PDB file of N, CA and C in Angstrom:
ATOM      1  N   MET A   1      51.881  42.921  -3.980  1.00 73.00           N
ATOM      2  CA  MET A   1      51.373  42.323  -4.747  1.00 73.00           C
ATOM      3  C   MET A   1      51.029  40.722  -4.485  1.00 73.00           C
ATOM      4  N   VAL A   2      50.171  40.409  -5.046  1.00 80.00           N
ATOM      5  CA  VAL A   2      50.016  38.988  -4.812  1.00 80.00           C
ATOM      6  C   VAL A   2      50.668  38.149  -5.948  1.00 80.00           C
ATOM      7  N   ASN A   3      51.257  36.614  -5.198  1.00 91.00           N
ATOM      8  CA  ASN A   3      52.203  36.144  -5.930  1.00 91.00           C
ATOM      9  C   ASN A   3      51.283  35.399  -6.435  1.00 91.00           C
ATOM     10  N   LEU A   4      51.140  35.103  -7.704  1.00 92.00           N
ATOM     11  CA  LEU A   4      49.979  34.184  -8.841  1.00 92.00           C
ATOM     12  C   LEU A   4      50.247  32.732  -8.762  1.00 92.00           C
ATOM     13  N   ARG A   5      51.603  32.775  -8.325  1.00 93.00           N
ATOM     14  CA  ARG A   5      52.044  31.285  -8.260  1.00 93.00           C
ATOM     15  C   ARG A   5      51.062  30.176  -7.174  1.00 93.00           C
ATOM     16  N   ASP A   6      50.925  31.245  -6.249  1.00 95.00           N
ATOM     17  CA  ASP A   6      50.338  31.052  -4.960  1.00 95.00           C
ATOM     18  C   ASP A   6      48.775  30.608  -5.201  1.00 95.00           C
ATOM     19  N   HIS A   7      48.198  30.712  -6.128  1.00 97.00           N
ATOM     20  CA  HIS A   7      46.642  31.373  -6.511  1.00 97.00           C
ATOM     21  C   HIS A   7      45.703  30.813  -7.971  1.00 97.00           C
ATOM     22  N   ILE A   8      46.856  30.699  -8.870  1.00 97.00           N
ATOM     23  CA  ILE A   8      46.743  30.317 -10.159  1.00 97.00           C
ATOM     24  C   ILE A   8      47.589  29.493 -10.405  1.00 97.00           C
ATOM     25  N   GLU A   9      46.652  28.343 -11.624  1.00 97.00           N
ATOM     26  CA  GLU A   9      47.200  27.093 -12.293  1.00 97.00           C
ATOM     27  C   GLU A   9      46.590  27.122 -13.441  1.00 97.00           C
ATOM     28  N   SER A  10      47.215  26.374 -13.791  1.00 96.00           N
ATOM     29  CA  SER A  10      46.799  26.060 -15.565  1.00 96.00           C
ATOM     30  C   SER A  10      47.015  24.229 -15.474  1.00 96.00           C
ATOM     31  N   ASN A  11      46.007  23.166 -15.923  1.00 96.00           N
ATOM     32  CA  ASN A  11      46.518  21.704 -15.734  1.00 96.00           C
ATOM     33  C   ASN A  11      45.529  21.251 -17.182  1.00 96.00           C
ATOM     34  N   PRO A  12      46.394  20.573 -18.008  1.00 96.00           N
ATOM     35  CA  PRO A  12      45.218  20.621 -19.180  1.00 96.00           C
ATOM     36  C   PRO A  12      44.373  19.637 -18.954  1.00 96.00           C
ATOM     37  N   ASP A  13      44.521  18.832 -18.048  1.00 95.00           N
ATOM     38  CA  ASP A  13      42.860  18.009 -17.220  1.00 95.00           C
ATOM     39  C   ASP A  13      41.695  18.569 -16.093  1.00 95.00           C
ATOM     40  N   VAL A  14      42.534  20.019 -15.997  1.00 95.00           N
ATOM     41  CA  VAL A  14      40.985  20.829 -15.349  1.00 95.00           C
ATOM     42  C   VAL A  14      41.066  21.992 -16.168  1.00 95.00           C
ATOM     43  N   MET A  15      39.843  21.698 -16.515  1.00 96.00           N
ATOM     44  CA  MET A  15      39.183  22.711 -17.484  1.00 96.00           C
ATOM     45  C   MET A  15      39.781  23.390 -18.408  1.00 96.00           C
ATOM     46  N   LEU A  16      40.093  22.070 -19.511  1.00 95.00           N
ATOM     47  CA  LEU A  16      40.883  22.315 -20.692  1.00 95.00           C
ATOM     48  C   LEU A  16      42.065  23.113 -20.448  1.00 95.00           C
ATOM     49  N   GLY A  17      42.710  23.303 -19.814  1.00 96.00           N
ATOM     50  CA  GLY A  17      43.708  24.065 -18.961  1.00 96.00           C
ATOM     51  C   GLY A  17      43.477  25.513 -18.935  1.00 96.00           C
ATOM     52  N   LYS A  18      42.226  26.070 -18.978  1.00 97.00           N
ATOM     53  CA  LYS A  18      42.382  27.132 -18.689  1.00 97.00           C
ATOM     54  C   LYS A  18      42.927  27.942 -17.168  1.00 97.00           C
ATOM     55  N   PRO A  19      43.242  28.853 -17.400  1.00 98.00           N
ATOM     56  CA  PRO A  19      43.676  29.225 -15.767  1.00 98.00           C
ATOM     57  C   PRO A  19      42.490  29.201 -14.627  1.00 98.00           C
ATOM     58  N   VAL A  20      43.184  28.370 -13.576  1.00 98.00           N
ATOM     59  CA  VAL A  20      41.954  28.513 -12.397  1.00 98.00           C
ATOM     60  C   VAL A  20      42.727  28.661 -11.539  1.00 98.00           C
ATOM     61  N   ILE A  21      41.863  29.299 -10.593  1.00 98.00           N
ATOM     62  CA  ILE A  21      42.041  29.321  -8.502  1.00 98.00           C
ATOM     63  C   ILE A  21      42.396  27.732  -8.504  1.00 98.00           C
ATOM     64  N   LYS A  22      43.268  28.003  -8.017  1.00 97.00           N
ATOM     65  CA  LYS A  22      44.427  26.611  -7.545  1.00 97.00           C
ATOM     66  C   LYS A  22      43.519  26.054  -6.570  1.00 97.00           C
ATOM     67  N   GLY A  23      43.615  24.827  -6.650  1.00 95.00           N
ATOM     68  CA  GLY A  23      42.669  23.506  -5.894  1.00 95.00           C
ATOM     69  C   GLY A  23      41.134  23.810  -6.314  1.00 95.00           C
ATOM     70  N   THR A  24      40.631  24.563  -7.488  1.00 97.00           N
ATOM     71  CA  THR A  24      39.267  24.283  -7.751  1.00 97.00           C
ATOM     72  C   THR A  24      39.214  24.652  -9.233  1.00 97.00           C
ATOM     73  N   ARG A  25      37.775  24.640  -9.421  1.00 96.00           N
ATOM     74  CA  ARG A  25      37.320  24.310 -11.093  1.00 96.00           C
ATOM     75  C   ARG A  25      37.270  25.655 -11.770  1.00 96.00           C
ATOM     76  N   ILE A  26      36.946  27.037 -10.771  1.00 98.00           N
ATOM     77  CA  ILE A  26      36.780  28.246 -11.113  1.00 98.00           C
ATOM     78  C   ILE A  26      37.652  29.098 -11.798  1.00 98.00           C
ATOM     79  N   THR A  27      37.349  29.362 -12.920  1.00 98.00           N
ATOM     80  CA  THR A  27      38.512  29.582 -13.939  1.00 98.00           C
ATOM     81  C   THR A  27      38.320  31.651 -13.455  1.00 98.00           C
ATOM     82  N   VAL A  28      39.747  31.806 -14.186  1.00 98.00           N
ATOM     83  CA  VAL A  28      40.180  33.161 -13.993  1.00 98.00           C
ATOM     84  C   VAL A  28      39.146  34.374 -14.632  1.00 98.00           C
ATOM     85  N   GLU A  29      38.599  33.229 -15.744  1.00 98.00           N
ATOM     86  CA  GLU A  29      37.265  33.803 -17.076  1.00 98.00           C
ATOM     87  C   GLU A  29      36.051  33.907 -16.093  1.00 98.00           C
ATOM     88  N   LEU A  30      35.723  33.363 -15.494  1.00 98.00           N
ATOM     89  CA  LEU A  30      34.383  33.472 -14.693  1.00 98.00           C
ATOM     90  C   LEU A  30      34.179  34.437 -13.909  1.00 98.00           C
ATOM     91  N   LEU A  31      35.277  34.695 -13.149  1.00 98.00           N
ATOM     92  CA  LEU A  31      35.547  35.445 -11.850  1.00 98.00           C
ATOM     93  C   LEU A  31      35.755  37.260 -12.462  1.00 98.00           C
ATOM     94  N   LEU A  32      36.208  37.098 -13.833  1.00 98.00           N
ATOM     95  CA  LEU A  32      36.432  38.551 -14.398  1.00 98.00           C
ATOM     96  C   LEU A  32      35.248  38.867 -15.110  1.00 98.00           C
ATOM     97  N   ARG A  33      34.241  37.567 -15.243  1.00 98.00           N
ATOM     98  CA  ARG A  33      32.591  38.234 -16.216  1.00 98.00           C
ATOM     99  C   ARG A  33      32.459  38.385 -14.720  1.00 98.00           C
ATOM    100  N   LYS A  34      32.297  38.042 -13.332  1.00 98.00           N
ATOM    101  CA  LYS A  34      31.630  38.301 -12.523  1.00 98.00           C
ATOM    102  C   LYS A  34      31.491  39.457 -12.050  1.00 98.00           C
ATOM    103  N   LEU A  35      32.900  39.938 -12.016  1.00 98.00           N
ATOM    104  CA  LEU A  35      33.249  41.622 -11.769  1.00 98.00           C
ATOM    105  C   LEU A  35      32.912  42.468 -12.426  1.00 98.00           C
ATOM    106  N   ALA A  36      32.909  42.235 -13.917  1.00 98.00           N
ATOM    107  CA  ALA A  36      32.071  43.051 -15.201  1.00 98.00           C
ATOM    108  C   ALA A  36      30.530  42.753 -15.451  1.00 98.00           C
ATOM    109  N   ASP A  37      30.336  42.056 -14.961  1.00 98.00           N
ATOM    110  CA  ASP A  37      28.850  41.856 -14.829  1.00 98.00           C
ATOM    111  C   ASP A  37      28.370  42.867 -13.249  1.00 98.00           C
ATOM    112  N   GLY A  38      28.930  43.783 -12.442  1.00 98.00           N
ATOM    113  CA  GLY A  38      28.803  44.034 -11.646  1.00 98.00           C
ATOM    114  C   GLY A  38      29.188  43.594 -10.621  1.00 98.00           C
ATOM    115  N   TYR A  39      28.863  42.144  -9.980  1.00 98.00           N
ATOM    116  CA  TYR A  39      29.315  42.058  -8.363  1.00 98.00           C
ATOM    117  C   TYR A  39      30.804  42.392  -7.889  1.00 98.00           C
ATOM    118  N   ASP A  40      30.519  42.641  -6.503  1.00 97.00           N
ATOM    119  CA  ASP A  40      32.005  43.061  -5.914  1.00 97.00           C
ATOM    120  C   ASP A  40      32.585  41.919  -5.085  1.00 97.00           C
ATOM    121  N   SER A  41      33.730  42.009  -4.684  1.00 97.00           N
ATOM    122  CA  SER A  41      34.604  40.689  -4.388  1.00 97.00           C
ATOM    123  C   SER A  41      33.654  40.164  -2.834  1.00 97.00           C
ATOM    124  N   GLY A  42      33.000  40.802  -2.460  1.00 97.00           N
ATOM    125  CA  GLY A  42      32.476  40.395  -1.017  1.00 97.00           C
ATOM    126  C   GLY A  42      30.719  39.730  -1.771  1.00 97.00           C
ATOM    127  N   GLU A  43      30.464  39.508  -2.556  1.00 98.00           N
ATOM    128  CA  GLU A  43      29.163  38.956  -3.443  1.00 98.00           C
ATOM    129  C   GLU A  43      29.932  37.590  -4.102  1.00 98.00           C
ATOM    130  N   ILE A  44      31.139  37.856  -4.655  1.00 98.00           N
ATOM    131  CA  ILE A  44      31.753  37.016  -5.048  1.00 98.00           C
ATOM    132  C   ILE A  44      31.991  35.589  -4.391  1.00 98.00           C
ATOM    133  N   LEU A  45      32.555  36.310  -2.972  1.00 98.00           N
ATOM    134  CA  LEU A  45      32.992  35.584  -1.999  1.00 98.00           C
ATOM    135  C   LEU A  45      31.894  34.575  -1.377  1.00 98.00           C
ATOM    136  N   GLY A  46      30.867  35.472  -1.620  1.00 98.00           N
ATOM    137  CA  GLY A  46      29.540  34.911  -0.756  1.00 98.00           C
ATOM    138  C   GLY A  46      29.061  33.681  -1.679  1.00 98.00           C
ATOM    139  N   MET A  47      28.900  33.696  -3.354  1.00 97.00           N
ATOM    140  CA  MET A  47      28.699  32.714  -3.978  1.00 97.00           C
ATOM    141  C   MET A  47      29.721  31.521  -3.756  1.00 97.00           C
ATOM    142  N   TYR A  48      31.376  31.679  -3.502  1.00 97.00           N
ATOM    143  CA  TYR A  48      32.274  30.520  -3.797  1.00 97.00           C
ATOM    144  C   TYR A  48      33.077  31.133  -2.479  1.00 97.00           C
ATOM    145  N   PRO A  49      32.542  30.280  -1.298  1.00 97.00           N
ATOM    146  CA  PRO A  49      32.836  30.624   0.151  1.00 97.00           C
ATOM    147  C   PRO A  49      34.013  30.041   0.181  1.00 97.00           C
ATOM    148  N   HIS A  50      34.566  28.895  -0.481  1.00 96.00           N
ATOM    149  CA  HIS A  50      36.015  28.632  -0.375  1.00 96.00           C
ATOM    150  C   HIS A  50      37.115  29.277  -0.655  1.00 96.00           C
ATOM    151  N   LEU A  51      36.778  30.806  -1.530  1.00 97.00           N
ATOM    152  CA  LEU A  51      37.904  31.243  -2.258  1.00 97.00           C
ATOM    153  C   LEU A  51      38.466  31.974  -1.026  1.00 97.00           C
ATOM    154  N   LYS A  52      39.437  33.215  -1.369  1.00 97.00           N
ATOM    155  CA  LYS A  52      39.563  33.980  -0.617  1.00 97.00           C
ATOM    156  C   LYS A  52      39.839  35.475  -1.513  1.00 97.00           C
ATOM    157  N   ARG A  53      39.888  36.446  -0.535  1.00 97.00           N
ATOM    158  CA  ARG A  53      39.984  37.543  -1.365  1.00 97.00           C
ATOM    159  C   ARG A  53      41.157  37.633  -2.107  1.00 97.00           C
ATOM    160  N   GLU A  54      42.287  37.122  -1.613  1.00 97.00           N
ATOM    161  CA  GLU A  54      43.832  37.178  -2.519  1.00 97.00           C
ATOM    162  C   GLU A  54      43.242  36.054  -3.934  1.00 97.00           C
ATOM    163  N   ASP A  55      42.506  35.944  -4.137  1.00 97.00           N
ATOM    164  CA  ASP A  55      42.393  34.483  -4.796  1.00 97.00           C
ATOM    165  C   ASP A  55      41.369  36.032  -6.693  1.00 97.00           C
ATOM    166  N   ILE A  56      40.828  36.356  -5.821  1.00 97.00           N
ATOM    167  CA  ILE A  56      40.305  37.214  -7.063  1.00 97.00           C
ATOM    168  C   ILE A  56      41.229  38.462  -7.006  1.00 97.00           C
ATOM    169  N   SER A  57      42.258  39.048  -6.263  1.00 97.00           N
ATOM    170  CA  SER A  57      42.820  39.851  -6.873  1.00 97.00           C
ATOM    171  C   SER A  57      44.211  39.003  -7.935  1.00 97.00           C
ATOM    172  N   ALA A  58      44.267  37.940  -7.486  1.00 97.00           N
ATOM    173  CA  ALA A  58      45.132  37.222  -8.394  1.00 97.00           C
ATOM    174  C   ALA A  58      45.083  37.159  -9.589  1.00 97.00           C
ATOM    175  N   ALA A  59      43.175  37.130  -9.886  1.00 98.00           N
ATOM    176  CA  ALA A  59      42.787  36.725 -11.069  1.00 98.00           C
ATOM    177  C   ALA A  59      42.865  37.940 -11.803  1.00 98.00           C
ATOM    178  N   ILE A  60      42.165  39.253 -10.998  1.00 97.00           N
ATOM    179  CA  ILE A  60      42.768  40.543 -12.001  1.00 97.00           C
ATOM    180  C   ILE A  60      44.095  40.422 -12.120  1.00 97.00           C
ATOM    181  N   THR A  61      44.916  40.597 -11.385  1.00 96.00           N
ATOM    182  CA  THR A  61      46.349  40.884 -11.974  1.00 96.00           C
ATOM    183  C   THR A  61      46.874  39.714 -13.243  1.00 96.00           C
ATOM    184  N   TYR A  62      46.408  38.141 -12.897  1.00 96.00           N
ATOM    185  CA  TYR A  62      46.824  37.036 -14.090  1.00 96.00           C
ATOM    186  C   TYR A  62      45.960  38.046 -15.287  1.00 96.00           C
ATOM    187  N   ALA A  63      45.248  38.513 -14.860  1.00 97.00           N
ATOM    188  CA  ALA A  63      44.145  39.063 -16.228  1.00 97.00           C
ATOM    189  C   ALA A  63      45.002  40.439 -16.938  1.00 97.00           C
ATOM    190  N   ALA A  64      45.466  41.165 -16.013  1.00 96.00           N
ATOM    191  CA  ALA A  64      46.607  42.257 -16.226  1.00 96.00           C
ATOM    192  C   ALA A  64      47.452  42.397 -16.992  1.00 96.00           C
ATOM    193  N   LEU A  65      48.157  41.190 -16.722  1.00 94.00           N
ATOM    194  CA  LEU A  65      49.732  40.465 -17.407  1.00 94.00           C
ATOM    195  C   LEU A  65      49.233  39.882 -18.671  1.00 94.00           C
ATOM    196  N   VAL A  66      48.749  39.657 -18.685  1.00 94.00           N
ATOM    197  CA  VAL A  66      48.108  38.900 -19.858  1.00 94.00           C
ATOM    198  C   VAL A  66      48.090  39.715 -20.803  1.00 94.00           C
ATOM    199  N   ILE A  67      47.336  40.731 -20.723  1.00 94.00           N
ATOM    200  CA  ILE A  67      47.065  41.902 -21.742  1.00 94.00           C
ATOM    201  C   ILE A  67      48.367  42.718 -21.929  1.00 94.00           C
ATOM    202  N   GLU A  68      49.036  43.232 -21.037  1.00 93.00           N
ATOM    203  CA  GLU A  68      50.280  43.772 -20.869  1.00 93.00           C
ATOM    204  C   GLU A  68      51.552  43.054 -22.003  1.00 93.00           C
ATOM    205  N   ASN A  69      51.101  41.993 -21.713  1.00 89.00           N
ATOM    206  CA  ASN A  69      52.191  40.903 -22.817  1.00 89.00           C
ATOM    207  C   ASN A  69      51.208  40.350 -24.360  1.00 89.00           C
ATOM    208  N   GLU A  70      50.259  40.960 -24.335  1.00 87.00           N
ATOM    209  CA  GLU A  70      49.725  41.016 -25.524  1.00 87.00           C
ATOM    210  C   GLU A  70      50.402  41.411 -26.532  1.00 87.00           C
ATOM    211  N   GLU A  71      50.516  40.726 -27.628  1.00 87.00           N
ATOM    212  CA  GLU A  71      51.194  41.473 -28.877  1.00 87.00           C
ATOM    213  C   GLU A  71      50.220  41.766 -30.202  1.00 87.00           C
ATOM    214  N   VAL A  72      50.307  43.109 -30.261  1.00 85.00           N
ATOM    215  CA  VAL A  72      49.364  43.736 -30.922  1.00 85.00           C
ATOM    216  C   VAL A  72      49.959  44.325 -32.630  1.00 85.00           C
ATOM    217  N   ILE A  73      49.219  43.256 -33.392  1.00 87.00           N
ATOM    218  CA  ILE A  73      49.451  43.323 -35.229  1.00 87.00           C
ATOM    219  C   ILE A  73      48.995  44.759 -35.491  1.00 87.00           C
ATOM    220  N   LYS A  74      49.440  45.680 -36.229  1.00 87.00           N
ATOM    221  CA  LYS A  74      48.733  46.570 -36.830  1.00 87.00           C
ATOM    222  C   LYS A  74      48.371  46.365 -37.973  1.00 87.00           C
ATOM    223  N   ALA A  75      46.781  46.781 -38.146  1.00 86.00           N
ATOM    224  CA  ALA A  75      46.302  46.196 -39.379  1.00 86.00           C
ATOM    225  C   ALA A  75      47.088  47.073 -40.674  1.00 86.00           C
ATOM    226  N   ALA A  76      46.697  46.494 -41.894  1.00 77.00           N
ATOM    227  CA  ALA A  76      47.373  46.842 -43.142  1.00 77.00           C
ATOM    228  C   ALA A  76      46.544  47.982 -43.492  1.00 77.00           C
TER     229      ALA A  76
END
């Protein structure tokens, strides 16, 4: 499993505090949208050559953990 702290950071001075790939302004959200739009990891790495495959894996893992810990409130 990827160590998220090695790849993901959140800083209020960078992209309004959204989680980004460490040392970049590339948000987890952007990577997830690219994947959802049908781009594969290789294509994304071609668009952003300074990224590593582990960065993309970390973004997916981060998103899964956020959803896993999301509180669901049943509507009345």
